[in-house]
Amino acid sequence: MRFYYTPTLRQHDAGTMELGLTYTPKMAIPPHQPAFTLTGHCPKSCTKRGLHDSGIHVFASQLHTHLTGRKVYTKHFRDGKELPELNRDDHYSPHFQEIRLLSPSVHVLPGDELTTYCEYKTTDRKRPTMGGLAITDEMCVNYVHYYPKSALEVCKSSISTKALYRFFFLLYRYYGDRTSADLKPRDNYNAIYWTESKTQLLRKLYDVSPIDMKCEDSSGISLNKKNT
C-alpha cells in the first residue's frame, strides 16, 4: 500500500455516503429463489435536506452485498427523469468487491433521487435470508465517495413496519402461517411456509408499500429532526 500526501490543503473535503437498504431483518429473500430483487431508496426529501445547494460530485462507488448477491446497480433520477446510472455490476461477486472510480464524476443535486437495486440467488437455501450484519444475512448498499463533504451520510430505506405486520397478519389469517404481532420480523419470516404465491405476494408488498427512512448525518442523528 502506498500513501500520498501534500503540504497543500485541498479545496474540498471528501465524504462517504451509504445508499440502499438499512441493515434490518424487515427485508428478506425467500428460499429457493433464482433471482429476487430488493430495492433501497434515497428520496428527494432526504437529498434536499442533506446536500449543499450546489450538490455533490460522486467520484467513486463500492457496491456491496453478502453471499447471495448477484447483481447490484444504482439509478439516478431528477425531476422524474432518469439520468445515467451511478454504477452497475451485472455479474457481481461478493468475493470480488472493489471501489470503482467513476469517470466522469456524477453530479447529484438536492432533490435528486438515488435508488439501489440488489438481485439475490437463494436456490441452495432452505430458509429465508434476512437483512442484517452477519455474513449469512444480506445487505444492499452502494458506498459512494464524493466531494464536497455534506451533512448527509446515510440515505437508506426499509419497508414500513406497519405494512410488514399487515402482511404477516394476512398470512396468519388466510394461509394459516404461525406469524404473529408478538414475534420479531426474523421469527415471522421463519414461521412462513414459503410457496411461489407467497413469494409473489412479498415481491408486490415491497413494490407498493410505504417505506421507513434513515436520513442521517455522521453522528446517526436524523436530518429530518435536525432541520425542524
mmCIF file of C-alpha atoms in Angstrom:
data_model
loop_
_atom_site.group_PDB
_atom_site.id
_atom_site.type_symbol
_atom_site.label_atom_id
_atom_site.label_comp_id
_atom_site.label_asym_id
_atom_site.label_seq_id
_atom_site.Cartn_x
_atom_site.Cartn_y
_atom_site.Cartn_z
ATOM 1 C CA MET A 1 0.000 0.000 0.000
ATOM 2 C CA ARG A 2 1.288 3.473 -0.885
ATOM 3 C CA PHE A 3 0.124 6.741 0.706
ATOM 4 C CA TYR A 4 0.431 10.147 -0.944
ATOM 5 C CA TYR A 5 0.374 13.403 0.987
ATOM 6 C CA THR A 6 0.809 17.080 0.280
ATOM 7 C CA PRO A 7 1.501 20.192 2.373
ATOM 8 C CA THR A 8 -1.183 21.999 0.356
ATOM 9 C CA LEU A 9 -4.686 21.675 1.766
ATOM 10 C CA ARG A 10 -7.197 20.554 -0.859
ATOM 11 C CA GLN A 11 -10.061 22.847 -1.808
ATOM 12 C CA HIS A 12 -12.710 20.328 -0.724
ATOM 13 C CA ASP A 13 -13.060 17.673 1.954
ATOM 14 C CA ALA A 14 -14.345 14.344 0.614
ATOM 15 C CA GLY A 15 -17.098 12.297 2.211
ATOM 16 C CA THR A 16 -18.670 8.836 2.064
ATOM 17 C CA MET A 17 -22.404 8.209 1.865
ATOM 18 C CA GLU A 18 -24.388 4.966 2.236
ATOM 19 C CA LEU A 19 -27.215 4.319 -0.239
ATOM 20 C CA GLY A 20 -29.537 1.315 -0.368
ATOM 21 C CA LEU A 21 -31.274 -0.688 2.359
ATOM 22 C CA THR A 22 -30.906 -0.311 6.101
ATOM 23 C CA TYR A 23 -29.378 -3.278 7.924
ATOM 24 C CA THR A 24 -32.663 -4.743 9.156
ATOM 25 C CA PRO A 25 -34.405 -8.140 9.214
ATOM 26 C CA LYS A 26 -37.563 -6.363 7.991
ATOM 27 C CA MET A 27 -36.249 -7.093 4.478
ATOM 28 C CA ALA A 28 -35.946 -10.734 3.398
ATOM 29 C CA ILE A 29 -35.310 -13.010 0.426
ATOM 30 C CA PRO A 30 -37.405 -16.207 0.360
ATOM 31 C CA PRO A 31 -35.608 -19.547 -0.085
ATOM 32 C CA HIS A 32 -35.120 -21.310 -3.444
ATOM 33 C CA GLN A 33 -35.095 -18.098 -5.494
ATOM 34 C CA PRO A 34 -33.058 -17.941 -8.739
ATOM 35 C CA ALA A 35 -33.434 -14.142 -8.842
ATOM 36 C CA PHE A 36 -35.120 -11.980 -6.177
ATOM 37 C CA THR A 37 -34.647 -8.208 -6.145
ATOM 38 C CA LEU A 38 -34.681 -5.830 -3.175
ATOM 39 C CA THR A 39 -34.732 -2.054 -3.617
ATOM 40 C CA GLY A 40 -33.390 0.703 -1.363
ATOM 41 C CA HIS A 41 -34.416 4.319 -1.748
ATOM 42 C CA CYS A 42 -32.675 7.649 -1.170
ATOM 43 C CA PRO A 43 -35.600 10.021 -1.852
ATOM 44 C CA LYS A 44 -35.590 13.667 -2.840
ATOM 45 C CA SER A 45 -36.819 14.717 0.612
ATOM 46 C CA CYS A 46 -33.537 13.463 2.085
ATOM 47 C CA THR A 47 -31.157 14.897 -0.535
ATOM 48 C CA LYS A 48 -32.956 18.246 -0.231
ATOM 49 C CA ARG A 49 -32.159 18.336 3.470
ATOM 50 C CA GLY A 50 -28.675 16.875 3.397
ATOM 51 C CA LEU A 51 -26.866 18.252 0.337
ATOM 52 C CA HIS A 52 -25.366 21.652 -0.431
ATOM 53 C CA ASP A 53 -27.272 23.907 -2.830
ATOM 54 C CA SER A 54 -24.632 23.223 -5.480
ATOM 55 C CA GLY A 55 -24.816 19.476 -4.882
ATOM 56 C CA ILE A 56 -22.015 16.918 -4.714
ATOM 57 C CA HIS A 57 -19.734 15.163 -7.204
ATOM 58 C CA VAL A 58 -19.552 11.376 -6.788
ATOM 59 C CA PHE A 59 -16.133 10.170 -7.965
ATOM 60 C CA ALA A 60 -16.139 6.548 -6.730
ATOM 61 C CA SER A 61 -18.552 3.791 -5.738
ATOM 62 C CA GLN A 62 -18.405 0.451 -3.936
ATOM 63 C CA LEU A 63 -21.354 -1.887 -4.446
ATOM 64 C CA HIS A 64 -21.900 -4.321 -1.574
ATOM 65 C CA THR A 65 -23.940 -7.409 -0.672
ATOM 66 C CA HIS A 66 -23.163 -10.586 1.231
ATOM 67 C CA LEU A 67 -23.064 -14.159 -0.082
ATOM 68 C CA THR A 68 -26.261 -14.385 -2.167
ATOM 69 C CA GLY A 69 -25.871 -11.104 -4.108
ATOM 70 C CA ARG A 70 -25.594 -11.490 -7.910
ATOM 71 C CA LYS A 71 -26.384 -8.059 -9.381
ATOM 72 C CA VAL A 72 -26.237 -4.500 -7.956
ATOM 73 C CA TYR A 73 -26.865 -1.098 -9.517
ATOM 74 C CA THR A 74 -27.993 2.420 -8.569
ATOM 75 C CA LYS A 75 -30.317 4.551 -10.684
ATOM 76 C CA HIS A 76 -30.282 8.357 -10.591
ATOM 77 C CA PHE A 77 -33.455 10.444 -11.035
ATOM 78 C CA ARG A 78 -34.032 14.201 -11.267
ATOM 79 C CA ASP A 79 -37.465 15.807 -11.593
ATOM 80 C CA GLY A 80 -38.971 12.451 -12.533
ATOM 81 C CA LYS A 81 -36.469 11.789 -15.328
ATOM 82 C CA GLU A 82 -33.871 9.017 -15.267
ATOM 83 C CA LEU A 83 -30.241 10.096 -15.662
ATOM 84 C CA PRO A 84 -27.215 7.829 -16.349
ATOM 85 C CA GLU A 85 -26.761 5.166 -13.679
ATOM 86 C CA LEU A 86 -24.464 5.603 -10.708
ATOM 87 C CA ASN A 87 -22.539 2.307 -11.060
ATOM 88 C CA ARG A 88 -23.743 -1.164 -12.093
ATOM 89 C CA ASP A 89 -22.408 -4.706 -11.836
ATOM 90 C CA ASP A 90 -24.498 -7.337 -13.621
ATOM 91 C CA HIS A 91 -22.026 -10.092 -12.667
ATOM 92 C CA TYR A 92 -21.476 -9.169 -9.042
ATOM 93 C CA SER A 93 -19.460 -11.474 -6.802
ATOM 94 C CA PRO A 94 -19.267 -10.966 -3.020
ATOM 95 C CA HIS A 95 -15.760 -12.443 -3.242
ATOM 96 C CA PHE A 96 -14.520 -9.651 -5.500
ATOM 97 C CA GLN A 97 -15.560 -6.245 -4.194
ATOM 98 C CA GLU A 98 -13.862 -3.061 -5.304
ATOM 99 C CA ILE A 99 -14.102 0.694 -5.150
ATOM 100 C CA ARG A 100 -14.649 1.802 -8.751
ATOM 101 C CA LEU A 101 -13.585 5.241 -9.912
ATOM 102 C CA LEU A 102 -16.339 6.949 -11.887
ATOM 103 C CA SER A 103 -15.259 8.904 -14.937
ATOM 104 C CA PRO A 104 -16.755 11.370 -15.350
ATOM 105 C CA SER A 105 -17.901 12.001 -11.799
ATOM 106 C CA VAL A 106 -21.657 12.104 -11.192
ATOM 107 C CA HIS A 107 -23.221 15.415 -10.159
ATOM 108 C CA VAL A 108 -26.016 14.870 -7.600
ATOM 109 C CA LEU A 109 -28.224 17.836 -6.703
ATOM 110 C CA PRO A 110 -30.571 18.478 -3.788
ATOM 111 C CA GLY A 111 -33.916 16.922 -4.721
ATOM 112 C CA ASP A 112 -32.362 14.104 -6.768
ATOM 113 C CA GLU A 113 -33.362 10.501 -6.028
ATOM 114 C CA LEU A 114 -30.946 7.559 -5.880
ATOM 115 C CA THR A 115 -32.435 4.058 -5.986
ATOM 116 C CA THR A 116 -30.278 0.981 -5.416
ATOM 117 C CA TYR A 117 -31.326 -2.459 -6.685
ATOM 118 C CA CYS A 118 -29.826 -5.761 -5.495
ATOM 119 C CA GLU A 119 -30.615 -9.142 -7.032
ATOM 120 C CA TYR A 120 -30.047 -12.317 -4.986
ATOM 121 C CA LYS A 121 -29.871 -16.040 -5.663
ATOM 122 C CA THR A 122 -31.008 -18.346 -2.833
ATOM 123 C CA THR A 123 -31.609 -21.600 -4.712
ATOM 124 C CA ASP A 124 -29.426 -23.502 -2.223
ATOM 125 C CA ARG A 125 -31.054 -22.072 0.920
ATOM 126 C CA LYS A 126 -33.915 -23.785 2.725
ATOM 127 C CA ARG A 127 -34.827 -20.840 4.945
ATOM 128 C CA PRO A 128 -35.400 -17.144 4.214
ATOM 129 C CA THR A 129 -32.403 -14.818 4.208
ATOM 130 C CA MET A 130 -32.945 -11.647 6.223
ATOM 131 C CA GLY A 131 -31.178 -8.323 6.163
ATOM 132 C CA GLY A 132 -28.556 -7.921 8.873
ATOM 133 C CA LEU A 133 -24.898 -7.772 9.827
ATOM 134 C CA ALA A 134 -23.997 -11.487 9.769
ATOM 135 C CA ILE A 135 -22.333 -12.864 6.639
ATOM 136 C CA THR A 136 -25.279 -15.282 6.289
ATOM 137 C CA ASP A 137 -27.648 -12.295 6.391
ATOM 138 C CA GLU A 138 -27.842 -9.893 3.458
ATOM 139 C CA MET A 139 -27.103 -6.266 2.653
ATOM 140 C CA CYS A 140 -27.844 -3.991 -0.292
ATOM 141 C CA VAL A 141 -25.538 -0.974 -0.246
ATOM 142 C CA ASN A 142 -23.727 1.433 -2.517
ATOM 143 C CA TYR A 143 -20.977 3.262 -0.629
ATOM 144 C CA VAL A 144 -20.363 6.410 -2.676
ATOM 145 C CA HIS A 145 -17.321 8.662 -2.302
ATOM 146 C CA TYR A 146 -17.836 12.305 -3.178
ATOM 147 C CA TYR A 147 -16.925 15.967 -2.665
ATOM 148 C CA PRO A 148 -17.544 18.479 -1.153
ATOM 149 C CA LYS A 149 -18.474 16.814 2.125
ATOM 150 C CA SER A 150 -22.087 17.357 3.158
ATOM 151 C CA ALA A 151 -24.158 16.680 6.272
ATOM 152 C CA LEU A 152 -25.793 13.588 4.747
ATOM 153 C CA GLU A 153 -24.055 10.253 5.402
ATOM 154 C CA VAL A 154 -26.850 7.644 5.445
ATOM 155 C CA CYS A 155 -29.707 7.737 2.921
ATOM 156 C CA LYS A 156 -31.365 4.301 3.097
ATOM 157 C CA SER A 157 -34.771 2.712 3.444
ATOM 158 C CA SER A 158 -36.704 -0.376 4.514
ATOM 159 C CA ILE A 159 -40.328 -1.415 4.268
ATOM 160 C CA SER A 160 -42.684 0.306 6.676
ATOM 161 C CA THR A 161 -43.026 -1.753 9.858
ATOM 162 C CA LYS A 162 -46.806 -1.251 9.848
ATOM 163 C CA ALA A 163 -47.126 -2.566 6.264
ATOM 164 C CA LEU A 164 -44.913 -5.555 7.027
ATOM 165 C CA TYR A 165 -47.008 -6.619 10.016
ATOM 166 C CA ARG A 166 -50.198 -6.332 7.950
ATOM 167 C CA PHE A 167 -48.557 -8.848 5.597
ATOM 168 C CA PHE A 168 -47.748 -11.181 8.493
ATOM 169 C CA PHE A 169 -51.369 -10.906 9.706
ATOM 170 C CA LEU A 170 -52.668 -11.732 6.222
ATOM 171 C CA LEU A 171 -50.538 -14.909 6.134
ATOM 172 C CA TYR A 172 -51.810 -15.919 9.580
ATOM 173 C CA ARG A 173 -55.453 -15.177 8.724
ATOM 174 C CA TYR A 174 -55.714 -16.658 5.225
ATOM 175 C CA TYR A 175 -52.846 -19.171 4.944
ATOM 176 C CA GLY A 176 -52.549 -20.465 8.492
ATOM 177 C CA ASP A 177 -48.898 -19.492 8.949
ATOM 178 C CA ARG A 178 -47.801 -19.101 12.560
ATOM 179 C CA THR A 179 -46.934 -15.430 12.171
ATOM 180 C CA SER A 180 -47.827 -13.051 14.972
ATOM 181 C CA ALA A 181 -47.731 -9.407 16.037
ATOM 182 C CA ASP A 182 -45.794 -10.626 19.094
ATOM 183 C CA LEU A 183 -42.900 -12.031 17.038
ATOM 184 C CA LYS A 184 -39.942 -10.105 15.652
ATOM 185 C CA PRO A 185 -39.624 -9.854 11.852
ATOM 186 C CA ARG A 186 -36.927 -12.544 11.673
ATOM 187 C CA ASP A 187 -39.081 -15.029 13.599
ATOM 188 C CA ASN A 188 -42.126 -14.186 11.491
ATOM 189 C CA TYR A 189 -40.280 -14.780 8.215
ATOM 190 C CA ASN A 190 -39.053 -18.119 9.550
ATOM 191 C CA ALA A 191 -42.621 -19.061 10.543
ATOM 192 C CA ILE A 192 -43.856 -18.805 6.935
ATOM 193 C CA TYR A 193 -44.292 -21.935 4.807
ATOM 194 C CA TRP A 194 -42.867 -20.469 1.605
ATOM 195 C CA THR A 195 -44.657 -21.126 -1.690
ATOM 196 C CA GLU A 196 -44.407 -19.355 -5.051
ATOM 197 C CA SER A 197 -47.647 -17.469 -4.415
ATOM 198 C CA LYS A 198 -46.348 -16.147 -1.072
ATOM 199 C CA THR A 199 -43.077 -15.149 -2.714
ATOM 200 C CA GLN A 200 -45.026 -13.156 -5.311
ATOM 201 C CA LEU A 201 -47.063 -11.527 -2.528
ATOM 202 C CA LEU A 202 -43.836 -10.451 -0.842
ATOM 203 C CA ARG A 203 -42.477 -9.016 -4.119
ATOM 204 C CA LYS A 204 -45.669 -6.989 -4.542
ATOM 205 C CA LEU A 205 -45.558 -5.866 -0.909
ATOM 206 C CA TYR A 206 -42.043 -4.475 -1.304
ATOM 207 C CA ASP A 207 -43.009 -2.761 -4.574
ATOM 208 C CA VAL A 208 -46.075 -0.874 -3.335
ATOM 209 C CA SER A 209 -45.676 -0.377 0.434
ATOM 210 C CA PRO A 210 -44.605 2.824 2.176
ATOM 211 C CA ILE A 211 -41.019 2.935 3.428
ATOM 212 C CA ASP A 212 -39.230 3.813 6.649
ATOM 213 C CA MET A 213 -36.280 6.139 6.016
ATOM 214 C CA LYS A 214 -32.849 6.663 7.514
ATOM 215 C CA CYS A 215 -31.738 10.167 6.557
ATOM 216 C CA GLU A 216 -28.833 10.740 8.946
ATOM 217 C CA ASP A 217 -25.594 12.603 9.494
ATOM 218 C CA SER A 218 -22.299 11.032 10.568
ATOM 219 C CA SER A 219 -23.416 11.031 14.222
ATOM 220 C CA GLY A 220 -26.517 8.986 13.436
ATOM 221 C CA ILE A 221 -28.789 11.985 14.026
ATOM 222 C CA SER A 222 -31.811 12.230 11.749
ATOM 223 C CA LEU A 223 -31.634 15.232 9.441
ATOM 224 C CA ASN A 224 -35.432 15.323 9.464
ATOM 225 C CA LYS A 225 -35.346 16.069 13.211
ATOM 226 C CA LYS A 226 -32.228 18.229 12.989
ATOM 227 C CA ASN A 227 -33.683 20.665 10.491
ATOM 228 C CA THR A 228 -37.131 21.102 12.031
#
